[in-house]
Amino acid sequence: MEPNHAAVDIVPSSDLDSSQAFYERLGFRLRTRYDAHGYRILDDAGGASVHLTRTEPGWVVPERNAHGIYLYSKDVESLAAEFGQRAEPKPWGLREFAVSDPDGTLVRIGWP
């Protein structure tokens, strides 16, 4: 497989099962799992990927987590509804909303 030029988020996770379930709500599906290494690779139908990496307990404090992801998705409206939100128009020309994963990683989802 020849990879495309891309950037991939590697997201710290204190509970890989909970994190995977959260990202599945955003349309990602498990592609590869490396249990011995505490690592999972998820991707979506549009080609976006998220890599989850297990962290030691206490390493990530959800209330102080500075990690973030921006997901460009044509499905912004239906994803917002999945989380009980509405995508709002922003001055930069996108409709977007934001949620946090179980470890406090901010996930913003938007589309023009």
PDB file of C-alpha atoms in Angstrom:
ATOM      1  CA  MET A   1       0.000   0.000   0.000  1.00  0.00           C
ATOM      2  CA  GLU A   2       1.390   3.378  -1.023  1.00  0.00           C
ATOM      3  CA  PRO A   3       0.418   5.997   1.604  1.00  0.00           C
ATOM      4  CA  ASN A   4      -0.942   9.399   0.612  1.00  0.00           C
ATOM      5  CA  HIS A   5       0.711  12.551   1.857  1.00  0.00           C
ATOM      6  CA  ALA A   6      -1.204  13.233   5.085  1.00  0.00           C
ATOM      7  CA  ALA A   7      -0.967  14.137   8.736  1.00  0.00           C
ATOM      8  CA  VAL A   8      -2.428  11.794  11.332  1.00  0.00           C
ATOM      9  CA  ASP A   9      -3.399  12.624  14.900  1.00  0.00           C
ATOM     10  CA  ILE A  10      -1.910  10.398  17.603  1.00  0.00           C
ATOM     11  CA  VAL A  11      -4.244  10.783  20.540  1.00  0.00           C
ATOM     12  CA  PRO A  12      -3.330   9.785  24.114  1.00  0.00           C
ATOM     13  CA  SER A  13      -5.867   7.491  25.737  1.00  0.00           C
ATOM     14  CA  SER A  14      -6.187   6.191  29.279  1.00  0.00           C
ATOM     15  CA  ASP A  15      -8.876   3.701  28.146  1.00  0.00           C
ATOM     16  CA  LEU A  16      -8.600   2.503  24.556  1.00  0.00           C
ATOM     17  CA  ASP A  17     -12.068   0.908  24.524  1.00  0.00           C
ATOM     18  CA  SER A  18     -13.778   4.139  25.654  1.00  0.00           C
ATOM     19  CA  SER A  19     -11.755   6.240  23.238  1.00  0.00           C
ATOM     20  CA  GLN A  20     -12.496   3.902  20.352  1.00  0.00           C
ATOM     21  CA  ALA A  21     -16.233   4.016  21.136  1.00  0.00           C
ATOM     22  CA  PHE A  22     -16.135   7.834  21.160  1.00  0.00           C
ATOM     23  CA  TYR A  23     -14.395   8.073  17.780  1.00  0.00           C
ATOM     24  CA  GLU A  24     -16.754   5.464  16.341  1.00  0.00           C
ATOM     25  CA  ARG A  25     -19.590   7.896  17.118  1.00  0.00           C
ATOM     26  CA  LEU A  26     -17.741  10.322  14.825  1.00  0.00           C
ATOM     27  CA  GLY A  27     -17.774   7.763  12.005  1.00  0.00           C
ATOM     28  CA  PHE A  28     -14.376   6.150  12.540  1.00  0.00           C
ATOM     29  CA  ARG A  29     -13.925   2.383  12.417  1.00  0.00           C
ATOM     30  CA  LEU A  30     -11.158   0.213  13.807  1.00  0.00           C
ATOM     31  CA  ARG A  31      -8.677  -0.675  11.087  1.00  0.00           C
ATOM     32  CA  THR A  32      -5.779  -2.131  13.083  1.00  0.00           C
ATOM     33  CA  ARG A  33      -5.210  -3.004  16.700  1.00  0.00           C
ATOM     34  CA  TYR A  34      -1.868  -3.670  18.395  1.00  0.00           C
ATOM     35  CA  ASP A  35      -2.806  -4.818  21.871  1.00  0.00           C
ATOM     36  CA  ALA A  36       0.771  -5.609  22.925  1.00  0.00           C
ATOM     37  CA  HIS A  37       1.734  -2.002  22.145  1.00  0.00           C
ATOM     38  CA  GLY A  38      -1.437  -0.288  23.372  1.00  0.00           C
ATOM     39  CA  TYR A  39      -2.138   1.187  19.958  1.00  0.00           C
ATOM     40  CA  ARG A  40      -5.162   1.322  17.668  1.00  0.00           C
ATOM     41  CA  ILE A  41      -5.633   2.829  14.228  1.00  0.00           C
ATOM     42  CA  LEU A  42      -9.068   4.063  13.201  1.00  0.00           C
ATOM     43  CA  ASP A  43     -10.150   5.613   9.943  1.00  0.00           C
ATOM     44  CA  ASP A  44     -13.309   6.903   8.337  1.00  0.00           C
ATOM     45  CA  ALA A  45     -14.895   6.587   4.910  1.00  0.00           C
ATOM     46  CA  GLY A  46     -13.422   9.953   3.861  1.00  0.00           C
ATOM     47  CA  GLY A  47      -9.840   8.880   4.531  1.00  0.00           C
ATOM     48  CA  ALA A  48      -9.252  10.602   7.883  1.00  0.00           C
ATOM     49  CA  SER A  49      -7.284   8.622  10.486  1.00  0.00           C
ATOM     50  CA  VAL A  50      -6.916   8.762  14.228  1.00  0.00           C
ATOM     51  CA  HIS A  51      -4.308   6.737  16.071  1.00  0.00           C
ATOM     52  CA  LEU A  52      -4.978   6.002  19.733  1.00  0.00           C
ATOM     53  CA  THR A  53      -2.056   5.326  22.045  1.00  0.00           C
ATOM     54  CA  ARG A  54      -2.464   4.016  25.577  1.00  0.00           C
ATOM     55  CA  THR A  55      -1.038   6.202  28.319  1.00  0.00           C
ATOM     56  CA  GLU A  56      -0.097   5.455  31.881  1.00  0.00           C
ATOM     57  CA  PRO A  57      -2.829   6.177  34.464  1.00  0.00           C
ATOM     58  CA  GLY A  58      -2.783   9.839  35.467  1.00  0.00           C
ATOM     59  CA  TRP A  59      -0.665  10.952  32.504  1.00  0.00           C
ATOM     60  CA  VAL A  60      -3.595  12.726  30.858  1.00  0.00           C
ATOM     61  CA  VAL A  61      -5.775  14.890  33.079  1.00  0.00           C
ATOM     62  CA  PRO A  62      -9.013  15.489  31.114  1.00  0.00           C
ATOM     63  CA  GLU A  63      -9.628  18.916  32.682  1.00  0.00           C
ATOM     64  CA  ARG A  64      -6.132  20.072  31.642  1.00  0.00           C
ATOM     65  CA  ASN A  65      -5.659  18.222  28.353  1.00  0.00           C
ATOM     66  CA  ALA A  66      -4.210  20.558  25.727  1.00  0.00           C
ATOM     67  CA  HIS A  67      -4.530  18.093  22.810  1.00  0.00           C
ATOM     68  CA  GLY A  68      -6.920  18.880  19.996  1.00  0.00           C
ATOM     69  CA  ILE A  69      -8.087  17.633  16.604  1.00  0.00           C
ATOM     70  CA  TYR A  70      -9.882  19.430  13.803  1.00  0.00           C
ATOM     71  CA  LEU A  71     -11.996  17.134  11.614  1.00  0.00           C
ATOM     72  CA  TYR A  72     -13.307  18.477   8.315  1.00  0.00           C
ATOM     73  CA  SER A  73     -16.481  16.498   7.631  1.00  0.00           C
ATOM     74  CA  LYS A  74     -19.319  16.949   5.154  1.00  0.00           C
ATOM     75  CA  ASP A  75     -21.456  15.232   7.810  1.00  0.00           C
ATOM     76  CA  VAL A  76     -21.006  18.062  10.321  1.00  0.00           C
ATOM     77  CA  GLU A  77     -24.758  18.511  10.832  1.00  0.00           C
ATOM     78  CA  SER A  78     -25.527  14.834  11.494  1.00  0.00           C
ATOM     79  CA  LEU A  79     -22.447  14.455  13.695  1.00  0.00           C
ATOM     80  CA  ALA A  80     -23.514  17.464  15.743  1.00  0.00           C
ATOM     81  CA  ALA A  81     -26.953  15.880  16.184  1.00  0.00           C
ATOM     82  CA  GLU A  82     -25.287  12.620  17.310  1.00  0.00           C
ATOM     83  CA  PHE A  83     -23.839  14.585  20.236  1.00  0.00           C
ATOM     84  CA  GLY A  84     -26.996  16.607  20.929  1.00  0.00           C
ATOM     85  CA  GLN A  85     -25.530  19.768  19.421  1.00  0.00           C
ATOM     86  CA  ARG A  86     -25.948  22.009  16.410  1.00  0.00           C
ATOM     87  CA  ALA A  87     -23.240  23.142  14.058  1.00  0.00           C
ATOM     88  CA  GLU A  88     -22.937  26.921  14.266  1.00  0.00           C
ATOM     89  CA  PRO A  89     -21.721  29.296  11.542  1.00  0.00           C
ATOM     90  CA  LYS A  90     -18.297  30.752  12.318  1.00  0.00           C
ATOM     91  CA  PRO A  91     -16.716  33.988  11.015  1.00  0.00           C
ATOM     92  CA  TRP A  92     -14.067  31.923   9.175  1.00  0.00           C
ATOM     93  CA  GLY A  93     -16.719  30.477   6.850  1.00  0.00           C
ATOM     94  CA  LEU A  94     -17.294  27.080   8.417  1.00  0.00           C
ATOM     95  CA  ARG A  95     -20.197  25.533  10.297  1.00  0.00           C
ATOM     96  CA  GLU A  96     -18.740  23.748  13.301  1.00  0.00           C
ATOM     97  CA  PHE A  97     -19.241  22.303  16.742  1.00  0.00           C
ATOM     98  CA  ALA A  98     -16.900  20.888  19.367  1.00  0.00           C
ATOM     99  CA  VAL A  99     -16.870  17.924  21.737  1.00  0.00           C
ATOM    100  CA  SER A 100     -14.238  16.382  23.983  1.00  0.00           C
ATOM    101  CA  ASP A 101     -13.201  12.750  23.980  1.00  0.00           C
ATOM    102  CA  PRO A 102     -13.088  10.725  27.241  1.00  0.00           C
ATOM    103  CA  ASP A 103      -9.606  12.065  28.041  1.00  0.00           C
ATOM    104  CA  GLY A 104     -10.490  15.686  27.332  1.00  0.00           C
ATOM    105  CA  THR A 105      -9.009  15.955  23.814  1.00  0.00           C
ATOM    106  CA  LEU A 106     -10.931  18.755  22.110  1.00  0.00           C
ATOM    107  CA  VAL A 107     -12.426  17.620  18.801  1.00  0.00           C
ATOM    108  CA  ARG A 108     -13.781  20.349  16.535  1.00  0.00           C
ATOM    109  CA  ILE A 109     -15.770  19.284  13.520  1.00  0.00           C
ATOM    110  CA  GLY A 110     -16.488  21.687  10.678  1.00  0.00           C
ATOM    111  CA  TRP A 111     -17.338  22.110   7.014  1.00  0.00           C
ATOM    112  CA  PRO A 112     -17.946  25.098   4.706  1.00  0.00           C
TER     113      PRO A 112
END
